[in-house]
mmCIF file of C-alpha atoms in Angstrom:
data_model
loop_
_atom_site.group_PDB
_atom_site.id
_atom_site.type_symbol
_atom_site.label_atom_id
_atom_site.label_comp_id
_atom_site.label_asym_id
_atom_site.label_seq_id
_atom_site.Cartn_x
_atom_site.Cartn_y
_atom_site.Cartn_z
ATOM 1 C CA MET B 723 -31.157 79.112 -77.654
ATOM 2 C CA PRO B 724 -28.908 78.728 -75.511
ATOM 3 C CA PRO B 725 -25.778 80.729 -75.652
ATOM 4 C CA LEU B 726 -23.103 79.275 -78.253
ATOM 5 C CA LEU B 727 -20.036 78.307 -76.755
ATOM 6 C CA PRO B 728 -17.142 79.239 -77.780
ATOM 7 C CA SER B 729 -14.650 77.185 -79.150
ATOM 8 C CA PRO B 730 -11.654 75.933 -77.321
ATOM 9 C CA ALA B 731 -8.537 77.775 -79.193
ATOM 10 C CA SER B 732 -10.782 81.025 -78.109
ATOM 11 C CA LEU B 733 -10.246 80.603 -74.577
ATOM 12 C CA SER B 734 -6.924 79.534 -73.782
ATOM 13 C CA SER B 735 -6.865 83.052 -74.435
ATOM 14 C CA THR B 736 -8.874 84.636 -72.585
ATOM 15 C CA SER B 737 -9.176 84.938 -69.665
ATOM 16 C CA PRO B 738 -10.958 84.114 -66.252
ATOM 17 C CA LEU B 739 -13.658 86.962 -64.945
ATOM 18 C CA LEU B 740 -13.907 87.992 -68.819
ATOM 19 C CA LEU B 741 -15.269 84.502 -70.187
ATOM 20 C CA ALA B 742 -17.029 83.937 -67.656
ATOM 21 C CA SER B 743 -19.606 86.795 -68.564
ATOM 22 C CA ARG B 744 -19.761 85.603 -71.661
ATOM 23 C CA LEU B 745 -20.995 82.395 -70.682
ATOM 24 C CA GLY B 746 -23.800 83.796 -68.301
ATOM 25 C CA GLY B 747 -21.765 84.099 -65.269
ATOM 26 C CA GLY B 748 -24.704 86.223 -63.709
ATOM 27 C CA ALA B 749 -22.584 86.629 -60.203
ATOM 28 C CA LEU B 750 -19.846 88.310 -62.272
ATOM 29 C CA ARG B 751 -21.798 90.399 -65.148
ATOM 30 C CA PRO B 752 -21.577 94.109 -64.265
ATOM 31 C CA THR B 753 -24.164 95.613 -63.001
ATOM 32 C CA SER B 754 -24.908 97.539 -65.959
ATOM 33 C CA SER B 755 -23.068 97.372 -69.746
ATOM 34 C CA SER B 756 -22.140 101.227 -68.802
ATOM 35 C CA SER B 757 -19.813 100.122 -66.506
ATOM 36 C CA ARG B 758 -17.032 98.388 -68.843
ATOM 37 C CA ARG B 759 -14.619 100.057 -71.235
ATOM 38 C CA PRO B 760 -15.604 101.299 -73.982
ATOM 39 C CA LEU B 761 -13.738 98.278 -76.361
ATOM 40 C CA THR B 762 -11.746 101.588 -78.545
ATOM 41 C CA ARG B 763 -9.127 101.374 -75.466
ATOM 42 C CA PHE B 764 -8.190 97.885 -76.447
ATOM 43 C CA LEU B 765 -5.434 98.473 -78.887
ATOM 44 C CA ALA B 766 -2.522 97.296 -77.200
ATOM 45 C CA PRO B 767 -1.716 92.995 -77.406
ATOM 46 C CA THR B 768 -3.655 91.460 -73.947
ATOM 47 C CA ARG B 769 -0.607 90.089 -71.715
ATOM 48 C CA THR B 770 0.151 87.259 -71.270
ATOM 49 C CA ALA B 771 -0.516 86.338 -66.828
ATOM 50 C CA ALA B 772 3.143 84.220 -66.015
ATOM 51 C CA PRO B 773 2.344 81.524 -62.781
ATOM 52 C CA ASN B 774 3.476 83.336 -59.940
ATOM 53 C CA SER B 775 1.761 81.246 -57.114
ATOM 54 C CA GLY B 776 -0.285 79.310 -56.684
ATOM 55 C CA PHE B 777 -3.293 80.616 -58.270
ATOM 56 C CA ALA B 778 -1.920 80.358 -61.713
ATOM 57 C CA ALA B 779 -2.291 76.349 -62.136
ATOM 58 C CA MET B 780 -6.229 76.803 -60.704
ATOM 59 C CA SER B 781 -9.466 76.327 -63.595
ATOM 60 C CA TRP B 782 -11.317 79.305 -63.993
ATOM 61 C CA LEU B 783 -13.492 78.113 -62.353
ATOM 62 C CA GLY B 784 -12.469 76.913 -59.573
ATOM 63 C CA LYS B 785 -9.913 81.170 -58.982
ATOM 64 C CA LEU B 786 -13.293 81.988 -59.129
ATOM 65 C CA GLY B 787 -14.788 79.773 -55.817
ATOM 66 C CA LEU B 788 -16.854 78.953 -58.670
ATOM 67 C CA GLY B 789 -16.707 75.126 -58.506
ATOM 68 C CA GLY B 790 -15.749 73.581 -61.207
ATOM 69 C CA GLY B 791 -13.837 71.660 -59.586
ATOM 70 C CA GLY B 792 -11.655 74.537 -57.359
ATOM 71 C CA SER B 793 -13.153 75.125 -54.366
ATOM 72 C CA PRO B 794 -14.453 78.534 -53.114
ATOM 73 C CA ARG B 795 -11.206 78.245 -50.091
ATOM 74 C CA ALA B 796 -9.726 79.709 -53.773
ATOM 75 C CA SER B 797 -12.255 82.337 -54.039
ATOM 76 C CA GLU B 798 -11.498 83.198 -49.959
ATOM 77 C CA ALA B 799 -7.732 83.113 -50.578
ATOM 78 C CA SER B 800 -7.563 85.056 -53.534
ATOM 79 C CA ALA B 801 -9.584 88.184 -52.263
ATOM 80 C CA ALA B 802 -7.237 87.930 -48.564
ATOM 81 C CA LEU B 803 -3.922 88.452 -50.752
ATOM 82 C CA ALA B 804 -5.971 91.763 -53.101
ATOM 83 C CA GLN B 805 -7.492 92.244 -49.673
ATOM 84 C CA GLY B 806 -3.912 92.554 -47.898
ATOM 85 C CA PRO B 807 -1.287 95.861 -47.774
ATOM 86 C CA ASP B 808 1.476 96.656 -50.432
ATOM 87 C CA GLU B 809 3.970 95.269 -49.030
ATOM 88 C CA ASP B 810 6.151 97.577 -51.500
ATOM 89 C CA LYS B 811 9.073 99.473 -50.576
ATOM 90 C CA PRO B 812 9.083 103.099 -51.863
ATOM 91 C CA ALA B 813 13.005 104.165 -52.586
ATOM 92 C CA PRO B 814 15.046 105.547 -49.456
ATOM 93 C CA GLY B 815 13.520 108.769 -48.307
ATOM 94 C CA ASN B 816 10.235 108.979 -50.414
ATOM 95 C CA GLU B 817 6.958 107.897 -49.342
ATOM 96 C CA PHE B 818 3.846 105.831 -51.592
ATOM 97 C CA ALA B 819 0.506 107.756 -52.063
ATOM 98 C CA GLN B 820 -2.487 105.990 -54.258
ATOM 99 C CA PHE B 821 -5.393 107.552 -56.227
ATOM 100 C CA GLY B 822 -8.131 107.464 -59.028
ATOM 101 C CA ALA B 823 -9.379 109.255 -60.638
ATOM 102 C CA GLY B 824 -10.851 108.151 -64.161
ATOM 103 C CA CYS B 825 -9.126 106.544 -66.455
ATOM 104 C CA PHE B 826 -5.321 106.429 -65.913
ATOM 105 C CA TRP B 827 -3.597 107.422 -68.221
ATOM 106 C CA GLY B 828 -4.758 110.857 -67.897
ATOM 107 C CA VAL B 829 -3.753 110.797 -63.828
ATOM 108 C CA GLU B 830 -0.680 109.471 -64.133
ATOM 109 C CA LEU B 831 -0.031 111.953 -66.480
ATOM 110 C CA VAL B 832 -1.029 115.002 -64.159
ATOM 111 C CA PHE B 833 1.135 113.565 -60.965
ATOM 112 C CA GLN B 834 4.495 113.014 -63.737
ATOM 113 C CA ARG B 835 4.816 117.596 -63.827
ATOM 114 C CA VAL B 836 3.875 117.347 -60.425
ATOM 115 C CA PRO B 837 7.767 118.991 -58.783
ATOM 116 C CA GLY B 838 9.070 116.275 -56.453
ATOM 117 C CA VAL B 839 7.390 113.371 -57.885
ATOM 118 C CA THR B 840 10.454 110.219 -58.793
ATOM 119 C CA ARG B 841 8.218 107.936 -59.759
ATOM 120 C CA THR B 842 5.138 106.832 -61.157
ATOM 121 C CA GLU B 843 2.893 103.342 -62.154
ATOM 122 C CA VAL B 844 -0.937 102.681 -63.188
ATOM 123 C CA GLY B 845 -2.353 99.538 -61.731
ATOM 124 C CA TYR B 846 -4.866 98.164 -60.342
ATOM 125 C CA SER B 847 -6.130 97.840 -56.010
ATOM 126 C CA GLN B 848 -9.087 97.811 -53.817
ATOM 127 C CA GLY B 849 -10.366 94.588 -55.432
ATOM 128 C CA ALA B 850 -11.548 91.148 -54.777
ATOM 129 C CA PHE B 851 -9.762 89.257 -57.171
ATOM 130 C CA HIS B 852 -5.350 88.579 -57.515
ATOM 131 C CA ASP B 853 -4.224 89.339 -60.204
ATOM 132 C CA PRO B 854 -6.197 90.483 -62.683
ATOM 133 C CA THR B 855 -5.898 91.762 -66.085
ATOM 134 C CA TYR B 856 -7.015 94.716 -67.432
ATOM 135 C CA GLU B 857 -10.145 92.558 -69.309
ATOM 136 C CA ASP B 858 -10.716 91.550 -65.226
ATOM 137 C CA VAL B 859 -10.942 94.607 -64.218
ATOM 138 C CA CYS B 860 -12.417 96.301 -67.421
ATOM 139 C CA THR B 861 -16.345 93.566 -66.549
ATOM 140 C CA GLY B 862 -16.664 95.580 -63.409
ATOM 141 C CA ALA B 863 -16.518 92.057 -61.047
ATOM 142 C CA THR B 864 -13.113 92.589 -59.230
ATOM 143 C CA GLY B 865 -14.104 95.862 -57.281
ATOM 144 C CA HIS B 866 -10.981 97.566 -58.310
ATOM 145 C CA ASN B 867 -9.986 100.384 -59.052
ATOM 146 C CA GLU B 868 -7.631 101.736 -61.987
ATOM 147 C CA VAL B 869 -5.066 104.216 -59.618
ATOM 148 C CA VAL B 870 -2.092 105.674 -60.164
ATOM 149 C CA ARG B 871 0.563 104.824 -57.679
ATOM 150 C CA VAL B 872 3.008 107.633 -56.710
ATOM 151 C CA GLN B 873 6.639 108.235 -55.133
ATOM 152 C CA TYR B 874 7.572 111.168 -54.204
ATOM 153 C CA ASP B 875 10.316 113.019 -52.085
ATOM 154 C CA PRO B 876 8.675 114.959 -48.776
ATOM 155 C CA ALA B 877 11.891 116.472 -49.109
ATOM 156 C CA ALA B 878 11.123 118.132 -52.233
ATOM 157 C CA CYS B 879 7.461 117.804 -52.242
ATOM 158 C CA ASN B 880 3.946 119.092 -49.771
ATOM 159 C CA PHE B 881 1.544 115.709 -50.078
ATOM 160 C CA ASP B 882 -0.928 119.106 -49.690
ATOM 161 C CA ASP B 883 0.598 119.858 -53.502
ATOM 162 C CA ILE B 884 -0.417 116.368 -55.111
ATOM 163 C CA LEU B 885 -3.680 116.676 -53.311
ATOM 164 C CA ASP B 886 -4.501 119.892 -54.382
ATOM 165 C CA ALA B 887 -3.129 117.822 -58.361
ATOM 166 C CA PHE B 888 -5.547 115.604 -57.911
ATOM 167 C CA TRP B 889 -8.939 117.465 -56.559
ATOM 168 C CA ALA B 890 -7.930 119.793 -60.221
ATOM 169 C CA LYS B 891 -7.538 116.722 -62.599
ATOM 170 C CA HIS B 892 -10.959 115.800 -61.833
ATOM 171 C CA ASP B 893 -14.368 115.855 -60.998
ATOM 172 C CA PRO B 894 -14.661 114.220 -56.992
ATOM 173 C CA THR B 895 -18.762 115.045 -57.571
ATOM 174 C CA THR B 896 -19.318 111.585 -59.710
ATOM 175 C CA PRO B 897 -19.521 108.351 -58.561
ATOM 176 C CA ASN B 898 -17.663 105.527 -60.323
ATOM 177 C CA ARG B 899 -17.187 108.087 -63.665
ATOM 178 C CA GLN B 900 -15.842 110.535 -65.271
ATOM 179 C CA GLY B 901 -16.551 112.424 -68.060
ATOM 180 C CA GLY B 902 -17.167 108.706 -70.831
ATOM 181 C CA ASP B 903 -15.238 106.193 -68.900
ATOM 182 C CA VAL B 904 -18.010 105.231 -66.291
ATOM 183 C CA GLY B 905 -17.749 101.630 -64.381
ATOM 184 C CA THR B 906 -16.586 101.435 -60.864
ATOM 185 C CA GLN B 907 -12.577 100.854 -61.814
ATOM 186 C CA TYR B 908 -12.610 105.254 -62.371
ATOM 187 C CA ARG B 909 -14.104 106.107 -58.708
ATOM 188 C CA SER B 910 -12.648 109.161 -56.833
ATOM 189 C CA GLY B 911 -10.295 107.562 -54.160
ATOM 190 C CA ILE B 912 -6.904 108.277 -51.764
ATOM 191 C CA TYR B 913 -5.655 105.181 -50.800
ATOM 192 C CA TYR B 914 -3.725 106.756 -48.500
ATOM 193 C CA TYR B 915 0.115 104.262 -47.003
ATOM 194 C CA THR B 916 0.706 107.388 -43.243
ATOM 195 C CA PRO B 917 -1.631 108.042 -40.721
ATOM 196 C CA GLU B 918 -0.212 111.830 -41.456
ATOM 197 C CA GLN B 919 -1.618 111.120 -45.119
ATOM 198 C CA GLU B 920 -5.034 110.168 -44.329
ATOM 199 C CA LYS B 921 -5.362 113.085 -42.048
ATOM 200 C CA ALA B 922 -3.851 115.255 -44.758
ATOM 201 C CA ALA B 923 -6.167 113.388 -47.201
ATOM 202 C CA LEU B 924 -9.724 114.746 -45.155
ATOM 203 C CA GLU B 925 -8.405 118.167 -44.181
ATOM 204 C CA SER B 926 -8.133 118.404 -47.235
ATOM 205 C CA MET B 927 -11.545 117.059 -49.077
ATOM 206 C CA GLU B 928 -12.450 118.893 -46.240
ATOM 207 C CA ARG B 929 -11.216 122.152 -47.949
ATOM 208 C CA GLN B 930 -12.477 121.588 -50.642
ATOM 209 C CA GLN B 931 -16.266 120.087 -50.348
ATOM 210 C CA LYS B 932 -16.038 124.096 -49.290
ATOM 211 C CA VAL B 933 -15.632 125.081 -53.301
ATOM 212 C CA LEU B 934 -17.664 122.568 -54.480
ATOM 213 C CA ASN B 935 -21.253 122.675 -54.936
ATOM 214 C CA ARG B 936 -22.686 118.818 -54.603
ATOM 215 C CA LYS B 937 -21.183 116.521 -52.856
ATOM 216 C CA ILE B 938 -17.646 114.766 -52.783
ATOM 217 C CA VAL B 939 -17.991 110.731 -53.243
ATOM 218 C CA THR B 940 -14.650 110.550 -52.734
ATOM 219 C CA GLU B 941 -13.281 107.430 -51.023
ATOM 220 C CA ILE B 942 -10.056 107.311 -48.685
ATOM 221 C CA LEU B 943 -9.561 103.817 -47.745
ATOM 222 C CA PRO B 944 -5.252 102.377 -46.039
ATOM 223 C CA ALA B 945 -3.764 101.676 -49.098
ATOM 224 C CA LYS B 946 -3.879 97.998 -50.349
ATOM 225 C CA ARG B 947 -1.830 95.435 -52.049
ATOM 226 C CA PHE B 948 -1.063 96.925 -55.473
ATOM 227 C CA TYR B 949 -1.162 95.310 -59.471
ATOM 228 C CA ARG B 950 0.746 97.288 -61.269
ATOM 229 C CA ALA B 951 -0.695 96.925 -65.563
ATOM 230 C CA GLU B 952 0.580 95.513 -68.499
ATOM 231 C CA GLU B 953 3.421 97.478 -69.506
ATOM 232 C CA TYR B 954 1.824 99.384 -72.424
ATOM 233 C CA HIS B 955 -0.369 101.719 -69.706
ATOM 234 C CA GLN B 956 2.619 102.439 -67.681
ATOM 235 C CA GLN B 957 3.599 106.151 -69.063
ATOM 236 C CA TYR B 958 1.774 105.883 -71.424
ATOM 237 C CA LEU B 959 0.231 109.191 -72.777
ATOM 238 C CA GLU B 960 4.335 110.349 -71.973
ATOM 239 C CA LYS B 961 4.784 107.961 -74.980
ATOM 240 C CA GLY B 962 2.771 108.900 -77.113
ATOM 241 C CA GLY B 963 -0.796 107.277 -76.868
ATOM 242 C CA ARG B 964 -2.954 106.058 -79.591
ATOM 243 C CA PHE B 965 -2.120 108.609 -82.428
ATOM 244 C CA GLY B 966 1.782 108.659 -81.209
ATOM 245 C CA PHE B 967 1.691 112.058 -80.632
ATOM 246 C CA ARG B 968 3.730 111.866 -77.482
ATOM 247 C CA GLN B 969 2.901 115.206 -73.890
ATOM 248 C CA SER B 970 5.567 116.089 -72.278
ATOM 249 C CA ALA B 971 5.676 115.218 -68.520
ATOM 250 C CA GLN B 972 8.567 117.857 -68.522
ATOM 251 C CA LYS B 973 7.852 119.218 -64.096
ATOM 252 C CA GLY B 974 5.782 121.923 -63.733
ATOM 253 C CA CYS B 975 3.570 121.218 -67.016
ATOM 254 C CA ASN B 976 0.823 123.373 -68.125
ATOM 255 C CA ASP B 977 -0.293 122.016 -71.234
ATOM 256 C CA PRO B 978 -3.614 120.300 -71.271
ATOM 257 C CA ILE B 979 -3.651 116.960 -71.231
ATOM 258 C CA ARG B 980 -5.512 115.019 -73.890
ATOM 259 C CA CYS B 981 -6.197 111.736 -72.119
ATOM 260 C CA TYR B 982 -6.409 109.503 -74.870
ATOM 261 C CA GLY B 983 -4.005 110.453 -76.606
#
């Protein structure tokens, strides 16, 4: 029998991509159930998106270019925005870099501890959908990666030091997976802002490959538009995580990181 449709009340609070996948939008479904975020991650209230562009007025089908009063142009425009450059600017004298290395909670804490890093934010990038929510990214359909945008002072922190922290944090040889987290949003990636960063990243990966017995699958690509994640994700482990046990973000701290709190 055909699937039962959710009630109108439930539709109003459901993200467009998650709703489309529930209604049988085959093109929006992950290739396998393993690409979804485990349900245990949904512990905090979901973000209520505020309109910040013309896209907010679109129906969810139109925004995805699937009909329902919309146009394929909407999907194309959404992708063009998402694939555009990061237009945010770092603080004076600082630089940005983005990294994907699995669940961004633990990755952020790694970079928070690096001397010379002046700010970290977690978010979504490298996808083809404008202004995604956490639930959207968890469907695996948007193409986004969970990333940490690192702001650092080059006078106090060599970019190679940040790369060393990146390689030490995760397994760069497992495609779309870190531990029990499986999905394209957990892929290994370095996203550079300058040619100098690109060169350093490539050279660093070459050195790292010599000490590993499996092929590195880390993607090294230009940084794209950064979508800051919902506030409850920011500095999640430093604030206590799911169990309320705060983890130190002090510079140089070597305490083991409990990835989920």
